[in-house]
Amino acid sequence: MPDKDGLPTQDYEVGWHLRRASWGKGYATQAGQVMLNYGFSVLNLPVIYAVVKPENHASIRVTERFGMKPIGRTNKYYNIELLLFQLDAPEEWRENRGAVLEQRVGGQRSGVQRLIAEYQRLIAEYQRLVAEYQRLVAEY
């Protein structure tokens, strides 16, 4: 996640941004679960965070579905006040790195590779959006 100055931190987040037409269809929950699974089983992260605008009750409910622990308000990221949530790596992910992800896609290695490629594409798109956001902020 970027800090308040837009510089990368060592913290990883799970997040979602959907058009209004896609709200309430479970897309954030589905995508978030795949991203959490990837973060824990492939990247071997010990913890993953989520940040949510305090008024975004739907996203807060998504973090609750994942079992994320509310930490409180923070100004550490994105230069705005956000609610911070944390999810520690479940024991089974720590013990069986990669197995959970493979199991989710029917044990097909090509499925895992497709998920990883899609995740990497999403990261690149996210980085592009962060750069665009920083450019827009600089204009103001």
JSON list of N, CA and C in Angstrom, two decimals, residues 4-56:
[
{"chain": "A", "resi": 4, "resn": "LYS", "atom": "N", "xyz": [1.09, 7.93, 3.02]},
{"chain": "A", "resi": 4, "resn": "LYS", "atom": "CA", "xyz": [0.36, 9.19, 2.82]},
{"chain": "A", "resi": 4, "resn": "LYS", "atom": "C", "xyz": [1.00, 10.07, 1.75]},
{"chain": "A", "resi": 5, "resn": "ASP", "atom": "N", "xyz": [2.27, 9.80, 1.40]},
{"chain": "A", "resi": 5, "resn": "ASP", "atom": "CA", "xyz": [2.94, 10.56, 0.35]},
{"chain": "A", "resi": 5, "resn": "ASP", "atom": "C", "xyz": [2.96, 9.82, -0.98]},
{"chain": "A", "resi": 6, "resn": "GLY", "atom": "N", "xyz": [2.28, 8.68, -1.04]},
{"chain": "A", "resi": 6, "resn": "GLY", "atom": "CA", "xyz": [2.22, 7.90, -2.27]},
{"chain": "A", "resi": 6, "resn": "GLY", "atom": "C", "xyz": [3.38, 6.96, -2.47]},
{"chain": "A", "resi": 7, "resn": "LEU", "atom": "N", "xyz": [4.25, 6.84, -1.48]},
{"chain": "A", "resi": 7, "resn": "LEU", "atom": "CA", "xyz": [5.40, 5.93, -1.58]},
{"chain": "A", "resi": 7, "resn": "LEU", "atom": "C", "xyz": [5.01, 4.54, -1.10]},
{"chain": "A", "resi": 8, "resn": "PRO", "atom": "N", "xyz": [5.54, 3.50, -1.73]},
{"chain": "A", "resi": 8, "resn": "PRO", "atom": "CA", "xyz": [5.16, 2.14, -1.34]},
{"chain": "A", "resi": 8, "resn": "PRO", "atom": "C", "xyz": [5.61, 1.81, 0.08]},
{"chain": "A", "resi": 9, "resn": "THR", "atom": "N", "xyz": [4.76, 1.09, 0.79]},
{"chain": "A", "resi": 9, "resn": "THR", "atom": "CA", "xyz": [5.12, 0.57, 2.11]},
{"chain": "A", "resi": 9, "resn": "THR", "atom": "C", "xyz": [5.37, -0.93, 1.96]},
{"chain": "A", "resi": 10, "resn": "GLN", "atom": "N", "xyz": [5.68, -1.60, 3.05]},
{"chain": "A", "resi": 10, "resn": "GLN", "atom": "CA", "xyz": [5.86, -3.05, 3.04]},
{"chain": "A", "resi": 10, "resn": "GLN", "atom": "C", "xyz": [4.53, -3.77, 3.26]},
{"chain": "A", "resi": 11, "resn": "ASP", "atom": "N", "xyz": [3.44, -3.03, 3.40]},
{"chain": "A", "resi": 11, "resn": "ASP", "atom": "CA", "xyz": [2.14, -3.60, 3.71]},
{"chain": "A", "resi": 11, "resn": "ASP", "atom": "C", "xyz": [1.38, -3.95, 2.42]},
{"chain": "A", "resi": 12, "resn": "TYR", "atom": "N", "xyz": [0.75, -5.11, 2.44]},
{"chain": "A", "resi": 12, "resn": "TYR", "atom": "CA", "xyz": [-0.07, -5.56, 1.31]},
{"chain": "A", "resi": 12, "resn": "TYR", "atom": "C", "xyz": [-1.54, -5.42, 1.68]},
{"chain": "A", "resi": 13, "resn": "GLU", "atom": "N", "xyz": [-2.33, -5.02, 0.69]},
{"chain": "A", "resi": 13, "resn": "GLU", "atom": "CA", "xyz": [-3.76, -4.88, 0.93]},
{"chain": "A", "resi": 13, "resn": "GLU", "atom": "C", "xyz": [-4.55, -5.70, -0.08]},
{"chain": "A", "resi": 14, "resn": "VAL", "atom": "N", "xyz": [-5.75, -6.05, 0.33]},
{"chain": "A", "resi": 14, "resn": "VAL", "atom": "CA", "xyz": [-6.73, -6.60, -0.57]},
{"chain": "A", "resi": 14, "resn": "VAL", "atom": "C", "xyz": [-7.75, -5.48, -0.78]},
{"chain": "A", "resi": 15, "resn": "GLY", "atom": "N", "xyz": [-8.17, -5.29, -2.02]},
{"chain": "A", "resi": 15, "resn": "GLY", "atom": "CA", "xyz": [-9.09, -4.20, -2.27]},
{"chain": "A", "resi": 15, "resn": "GLY", "atom": "C", "xyz": [-9.91, -4.44, -3.53]},
{"chain": "A", "resi": 16, "resn": "TRP", "atom": "N", "xyz": [-10.93, -3.62, -3.71]},
{"chain": "A", "resi": 16, "resn": "TRP", "atom": "CA", "xyz": [-11.83, -3.76, -4.84]},
{"chain": "A", "resi": 16, "resn": "TRP", "atom": "C", "xyz": [-12.42, -2.40, -5.14]},
{"chain": "A", "resi": 17, "resn": "HIS", "atom": "N", "xyz": [-12.60, -2.13, -6.40]},
{"chain": "A", "resi": 17, "resn": "HIS", "atom": "CA", "xyz": [-13.29, -0.93, -6.87]},
{"chain": "A", "resi": 17, "resn": "HIS", "atom": "C", "xyz": [-14.20, -1.38, -7.99]},
{"chain": "A", "resi": 18, "resn": "LEU", "atom": "N", "xyz": [-15.49, -1.23, -7.79]},
{"chain": "A", "resi": 18, "resn": "LEU", "atom": "CA", "xyz": [-16.46, -1.72, -8.76]},
{"chain": "A", "resi": 18, "resn": "LEU", "atom": "C", "xyz": [-17.39, -0.60, -9.21]},
{"chain": "A", "resi": 19, "resn": "ARG", "atom": "N", "xyz": [-17.83, -0.70, -10.45]},
{"chain": "A", "resi": 19, "resn": "ARG", "atom": "CA", "xyz": [-18.85, 0.23, -10.93]},
{"chain": "A", "resi": 19, "resn": "ARG", "atom": "C", "xyz": [-20.14, -0.03, -10.17]},
{"chain": "A", "resi": 20, "resn": "ARG", "atom": "N", "xyz": [-20.94, 0.99, -10.05]},
{"chain": "A", "resi": 20, "resn": "ARG", "atom": "CA", "xyz": [-22.21, 0.88, -9.33]},
{"chain": "A", "resi": 20, "resn": "ARG", "atom": "C", "xyz": [-23.06, -0.27, -9.88]},
{"chain": "A", "resi": 21, "resn": "ALA", "atom": "N", "xyz": [-23.03, -0.49, -11.18]},
{"chain": "A", "resi": 21, "resn": "ALA", "atom": "CA", "xyz": [-23.83, -1.56, -11.78]},
{"chain": "A", "resi": 21, "resn": "ALA", "atom": "C", "xyz": [-23.40, -2.95, -11.31]},
{"chain": "A", "resi": 22, "resn": "SER", "atom": "N", "xyz": [-22.19, -3.06, -10.78]},
{"chain": "A", "resi": 22, "resn": "SER", "atom": "CA", "xyz": [-21.68, -4.35, -10.30]},
{"chain": "A", "resi": 22, "resn": "SER", "atom": "C", "xyz": [-21.82, -4.54, -8.80]},
{"chain": "A", "resi": 23, "resn": "TRP", "atom": "N", "xyz": [-22.33, -3.55, -8.10]},
{"chain": "A", "resi": 23, "resn": "TRP", "atom": "CA", "xyz": [-22.47, -3.65, -6.65]},
{"chain": "A", "resi": 23, "resn": "TRP", "atom": "C", "xyz": [-23.51, -4.71, -6.28]},
{"chain": "A", "resi": 24, "resn": "GLY", "atom": "N", "xyz": [-23.29, -5.35, -5.14]},
{"chain": "A", "resi": 24, "resn": "GLY", "atom": "CA", "xyz": [-24.27, -6.27, -4.58]},
{"chain": "A", "resi": 24, "resn": "GLY", "atom": "C", "xyz": [-24.37, -7.61, -5.28]},
{"chain": "A", "resi": 25, "resn": "LYS", "atom": "N", "xyz": [-23.40, -7.94, -6.12]},
{"chain": "A", "resi": 25, "resn": "LYS", "atom": "CA", "xyz": [-23.44, -9.20, -6.86]},
{"chain": "A", "resi": 25, "resn": "LYS", "atom": "C", "xyz": [-22.41, -10.21, -6.37]},
{"chain": "A", "resi": 26, "resn": "GLY", "atom": "N", "xyz": [-21.67, -9.85, -5.33]},
{"chain": "A", "resi": 26, "resn": "GLY", "atom": "CA", "xyz": [-20.68, -10.77, -4.77]},
{"chain": "A", "resi": 26, "resn": "GLY", "atom": "C", "xyz": [-19.33, -10.74, -5.44]},
{"chain": "A", "resi": 27, "resn": "TYR", "atom": "N", "xyz": [-19.13, -9.83, -6.39]},
{"chain": "A", "resi": 27, "resn": "TYR", "atom": "CA", "xyz": [-17.85, -9.78, -7.10]},
{"chain": "A", "resi": 27, "resn": "TYR", "atom": "C", "xyz": [-16.69, -9.43, -6.18]},
{"chain": "A", "resi": 28, "resn": "ALA", "atom": "N", "xyz": [-16.88, -8.47, -5.29]},
{"chain": "A", "resi": 28, "resn": "ALA", "atom": "CA", "xyz": [-15.79, -8.08, -4.38]},
{"chain": "A", "resi": 28, "resn": "ALA", "atom": "C", "xyz": [-15.41, -9.25, -3.48]},
{"chain": "A", "resi": 29, "resn": "THR", "atom": "N", "xyz": [-16.39, -9.98, -2.99]},
{"chain": "A", "resi": 29, "resn": "THR", "atom": "CA", "xyz": [-16.12, -11.12, -2.13]},
{"chain": "A", "resi": 29, "resn": "THR", "atom": "C", "xyz": [-15.38, -12.21, -2.89]},
{"chain": "A", "resi": 30, "resn": "GLN", "atom": "N", "xyz": [-15.83, -12.51, -4.10]},
{"chain": "A", "resi": 30, "resn": "GLN", "atom": "CA", "xyz": [-15.18, -13.55, -4.89]},
{"chain": "A", "resi": 30, "resn": "GLN", "atom": "C", "xyz": [-13.75, -13.17, -5.25]},
{"chain": "A", "resi": 31, "resn": "ALA", "atom": "N", "xyz": [-13.57, -11.97, -5.76]},
{"chain": "A", "resi": 31, "resn": "ALA", "atom": "CA", "xyz": [-12.23, -11.53, -6.16]},
{"chain": "A", "resi": 31, "resn": "ALA", "atom": "C", "xyz": [-11.32, -11.41, -4.94]},
{"chain": "A", "resi": 32, "resn": "GLY", "atom": "N", "xyz": [-11.85, -10.86, -3.86]},
{"chain": "A", "resi": 32, "resn": "GLY", "atom": "CA", "xyz": [-11.06, -10.71, -2.65]},
{"chain": "A", "resi": 32, "resn": "GLY", "atom": "C", "xyz": [-10.59, -12.03, -2.11]},
{"chain": "A", "resi": 33, "resn": "GLN", "atom": "N", "xyz": [-11.44, -13.05, -2.14]},
{"chain": "A", "resi": 33, "resn": "GLN", "atom": "CA", "xyz": [-11.04, -14.37, -1.64]},
{"chain": "A", "resi": 33, "resn": "GLN", "atom": "C", "xyz": [-9.89, -14.94, -2.46]},
{"chain": "A", "resi": 34, "resn": "VAL", "atom": "N", "xyz": [-9.95, -14.78, -3.78]},
{"chain": "A", "resi": 34, "resn": "VAL", "atom": "CA", "xyz": [-8.85, -15.27, -4.64]},
{"chain": "A", "resi": 34, "resn": "VAL", "atom": "C", "xyz": [-7.57, -14.50, -4.32]},
{"chain": "A", "resi": 35, "resn": "MET", "atom": "N", "xyz": [-7.68, -13.18, -4.14]},
{"chain": "A", "resi": 35, "resn": "MET", "atom": "CA", "xyz": [-6.49, -12.38, -3.84]},
{"chain": "A", "resi": 35, "resn": "MET", "atom": "C", "xyz": [-5.90, -12.75, -2.48]},
{"chain": "A", "resi": 36, "resn": "LEU", "atom": "N", "xyz": [-6.75, -12.95, -1.47]},
{"chain": "A", "resi": 36, "resn": "LEU", "atom": "CA", "xyz": [-6.25, -13.36, -0.15]},
{"chain": "A", "resi": 36, "resn": "LEU", "atom": "C", "xyz": [-5.57, -14.72, -0.25]},
{"chain": "A", "resi": 37, "resn": "ASN", "atom": "N", "xyz": [-6.19, -15.63, -0.94]},
{"chain": "A", "resi": 37, "resn": "ASN", "atom": "CA", "xyz": [-5.62, -16.96, -1.12]},
{"chain": "A", "resi": 37, "resn": "ASN", "atom": "C", "xyz": [-4.24, -16.87, -1.78]},
{"chain": "A", "resi": 38, "resn": "TYR", "atom": "N", "xyz": [-4.14, -16.06, -2.82]},
{"chain": "A", "resi": 38, "resn": "TYR", "atom": "CA", "xyz": [-2.87, -15.87, -3.52]},
{"chain": "A", "resi": 38, "resn": "TYR", "atom": "C", "xyz": [-1.83, -15.25, -2.57]},
{"chain": "A", "resi": 39, "resn": "GLY", "atom": "N", "xyz": [-2.23, -14.21, -1.86]},
{"chain": "A", "resi": 39, "resn": "GLY", "atom": "CA", "xyz": [-1.31, -13.54, -0.95]},
{"chain": "A", "resi": 39, "resn": "GLY", "atom": "C", "xyz": [-0.75, -14.45, 0.11]},
{"chain": "A", "resi": 40, "resn": "PHE", "atom": "N", "xyz": [-1.61, -15.29, 0.67]},
{"chain": "A", "resi": 40, "resn": "PHE", "atom": "CA", "xyz": [-1.15, -16.18, 1.74]},
{"chain": "A", "resi": 40, "resn": "PHE", "atom": "C", "xyz": [-0.44, -17.42, 1.22]},
{"chain": "A", "resi": 41, "resn": "SER", "atom": "N", "xyz": [-0.98, -18.05, 0.17]},
{"chain": "A", "resi": 41, "resn": "SER", "atom": "CA", "xyz": [-0.44, -19.34, -0.24]},
{"chain": "A", "resi": 41, "resn": "SER", "atom": "C", "xyz": [0.70, -19.23, -1.25]},
{"chain": "A", "resi": 42, "resn": "VAL", "atom": "N", "xyz": [0.70, -18.18, -2.08]},
{"chain": "A", "resi": 42, "resn": "VAL", "atom": "CA", "xyz": [1.76, -18.04, -3.08]},
{"chain": "A", "resi": 42, "resn": "VAL", "atom": "C", "xyz": [2.82, -17.04, -2.63]},
{"chain": "A", "resi": 43, "resn": "LEU", "atom": "N", "xyz": [2.38, -15.87, -2.20]},
{"chain": "A", "resi": 43, "resn": "LEU", "atom": "CA", "xyz": [3.35, -14.85, -1.74]},
{"chain": "A", "resi": 43, "resn": "LEU", "atom": "C", "xyz": [3.83, -15.12, -0.32]},
{"chain": "A", "resi": 44, "resn": "ASN", "atom": "N", "xyz": [3.13, -16.01, 0.39]},
{"chain": "A", "resi": 44, "resn": "ASN", "atom": "CA", "xyz": [3.48, -16.37, 1.76]},
{"chain": "A", "resi": 44, "resn": "ASN", "atom": "C", "xyz": [3.49, -15.16, 2.69]},
{"chain": "A", "resi": 45, "resn": "LEU", "atom": "N", "xyz": [2.52, -14.29, 2.53]},
{"chain": "A", "resi": 45, "resn": "LEU", "atom": "CA", "xyz": [2.43, -13.11, 3.39]},
{"chain": "A", "resi": 45, "resn": "LEU", "atom": "C", "xyz": [1.93, -13.51, 4.77]},
{"chain": "A", "resi": 46, "resn": "PRO", "atom": "N", "xyz": [2.48, -12.92, 5.82]},
{"chain": "A", "resi": 46, "resn": "PRO", "atom": "CA", "xyz": [2.00, -13.24, 7.16]},
{"chain": "A", "resi": 46, "resn": "PRO", "atom": "C", "xyz": [0.71, -12.51, 7.53]},
{"chain": "A", "resi": 47, "resn": "VAL", "atom": "N", "xyz": [0.45, -11.38, 6.85]},
{"chain": "A", "resi": 47, "resn": "VAL", "atom": "CA", "xyz": [-0.73, -10.57, 7.14]},
{"chain": "A", "resi": 47, "resn": "VAL", "atom": "C", "xyz": [-1.11, -9.79, 5.89]},
{"chain": "A", "resi": 48, "resn": "ILE", "atom": "N", "xyz": [-2.42, -9.57, 5.72]},
{"chain": "A", "resi": 48, "resn": "ILE", "atom": "CA", "xyz": [-2.92, -8.75, 4.61]},
{"chain": "A", "resi": 48, "resn": "ILE", "atom": "C", "xyz": [-3.90, -7.76, 5.22]},
{"chain": "A", "resi": 49, "resn": "TYR", "atom": "N", "xyz": [-3.85, -6.52, 4.74]},
{"chain": "A", "resi": 49, "resn": "TYR", "atom": "CA", "xyz": [-4.70, -5.45, 5.25]},
{"chain": "A", "resi": 49, "resn": "TYR", "atom": "C", "xyz": [-5.77, -5.07, 4.22]},
{"chain": "A", "resi": 50, "resn": "ALA", "atom": "N", "xyz": [-6.77, -4.38, 4.70]},
{"chain": "A", "resi": 50, "resn": "ALA", "atom": "CA", "xyz": [-7.74, -3.71, 3.84]},
{"chain": "A", "resi": 50, "resn": "ALA", "atom": "C", "xyz": [-7.98, -2.34, 4.45]},
{"chain": "A", "resi": 51, "resn": "VAL", "atom": "N", "xyz": [-8.17, -1.35, 3.59]},
{"chain": "A", "resi": 51, "resn": "VAL", "atom": "CA", "xyz": [-8.54, -0.02, 4.06]},
{"chain": "A", "resi": 51, "resn": "VAL", "atom": "C", "xyz": [-9.83, 0.37, 3.37]},
{"chain": "A", "resi": 52, "resn": "VAL", "atom": "N", "xyz": [-10.73, 0.98, 4.14]},
{"chain": "A", "resi": 52, "resn": "VAL", "atom": "CA", "xyz": [-12.07, 1.28, 3.65]},
{"chain": "A", "resi": 52, "resn": "VAL", "atom": "C", "xyz": [-12.46, 2.67, 4.12]},
{"chain": "A", "resi": 53, "resn": "LYS", "atom": "N", "xyz": [-13.11, 3.43, 3.26]},
{"chain": "A", "resi": 53, "resn": "LYS", "atom": "CA", "xyz": [-13.67, 4.70, 3.70]},
{"chain": "A", "resi": 53, "resn": "LYS", "atom": "C", "xyz": [-14.73, 4.41, 4.76]},
{"chain": "A", "resi": 54, "resn": "PRO", "atom": "N", "xyz": [-14.75, 5.18, 5.85]},
{"chain": "A", "resi": 54, "resn": "PRO", "atom": "CA", "xyz": [-15.68, 4.88, 6.95]},
{"chain": "A", "resi": 54, "resn": "PRO", "atom": "C", "xyz": [-17.15, 4.82, 6.54]},
{"chain": "A", "resi": 55, "resn": "GLU", "atom": "N", "xyz": [-17.53, 5.55, 5.52]},
{"chain": "A", "resi": 55, "resn": "GLU", "atom": "CA", "xyz": [-18.94, 5.55, 5.09]},
{"chain": "A", "resi": 55, "resn": "GLU", "atom": "C", "xyz": [-19.28, 4.40, 4.14]},
{"chain": "A", "resi": 56, "resn": "ASN", "atom": "N", "xyz": [-18.29, 3.59, 3.74]},
{"chain": "A", "resi": 56, "resn": "ASN", "atom": "CA", "xyz": [-18.51, 2.52, 2.77]},
{"chain": "A", "resi": 56, "resn": "ASN", "atom": "C", "xyz": [-18.91, 1.23, 3.51]}
]
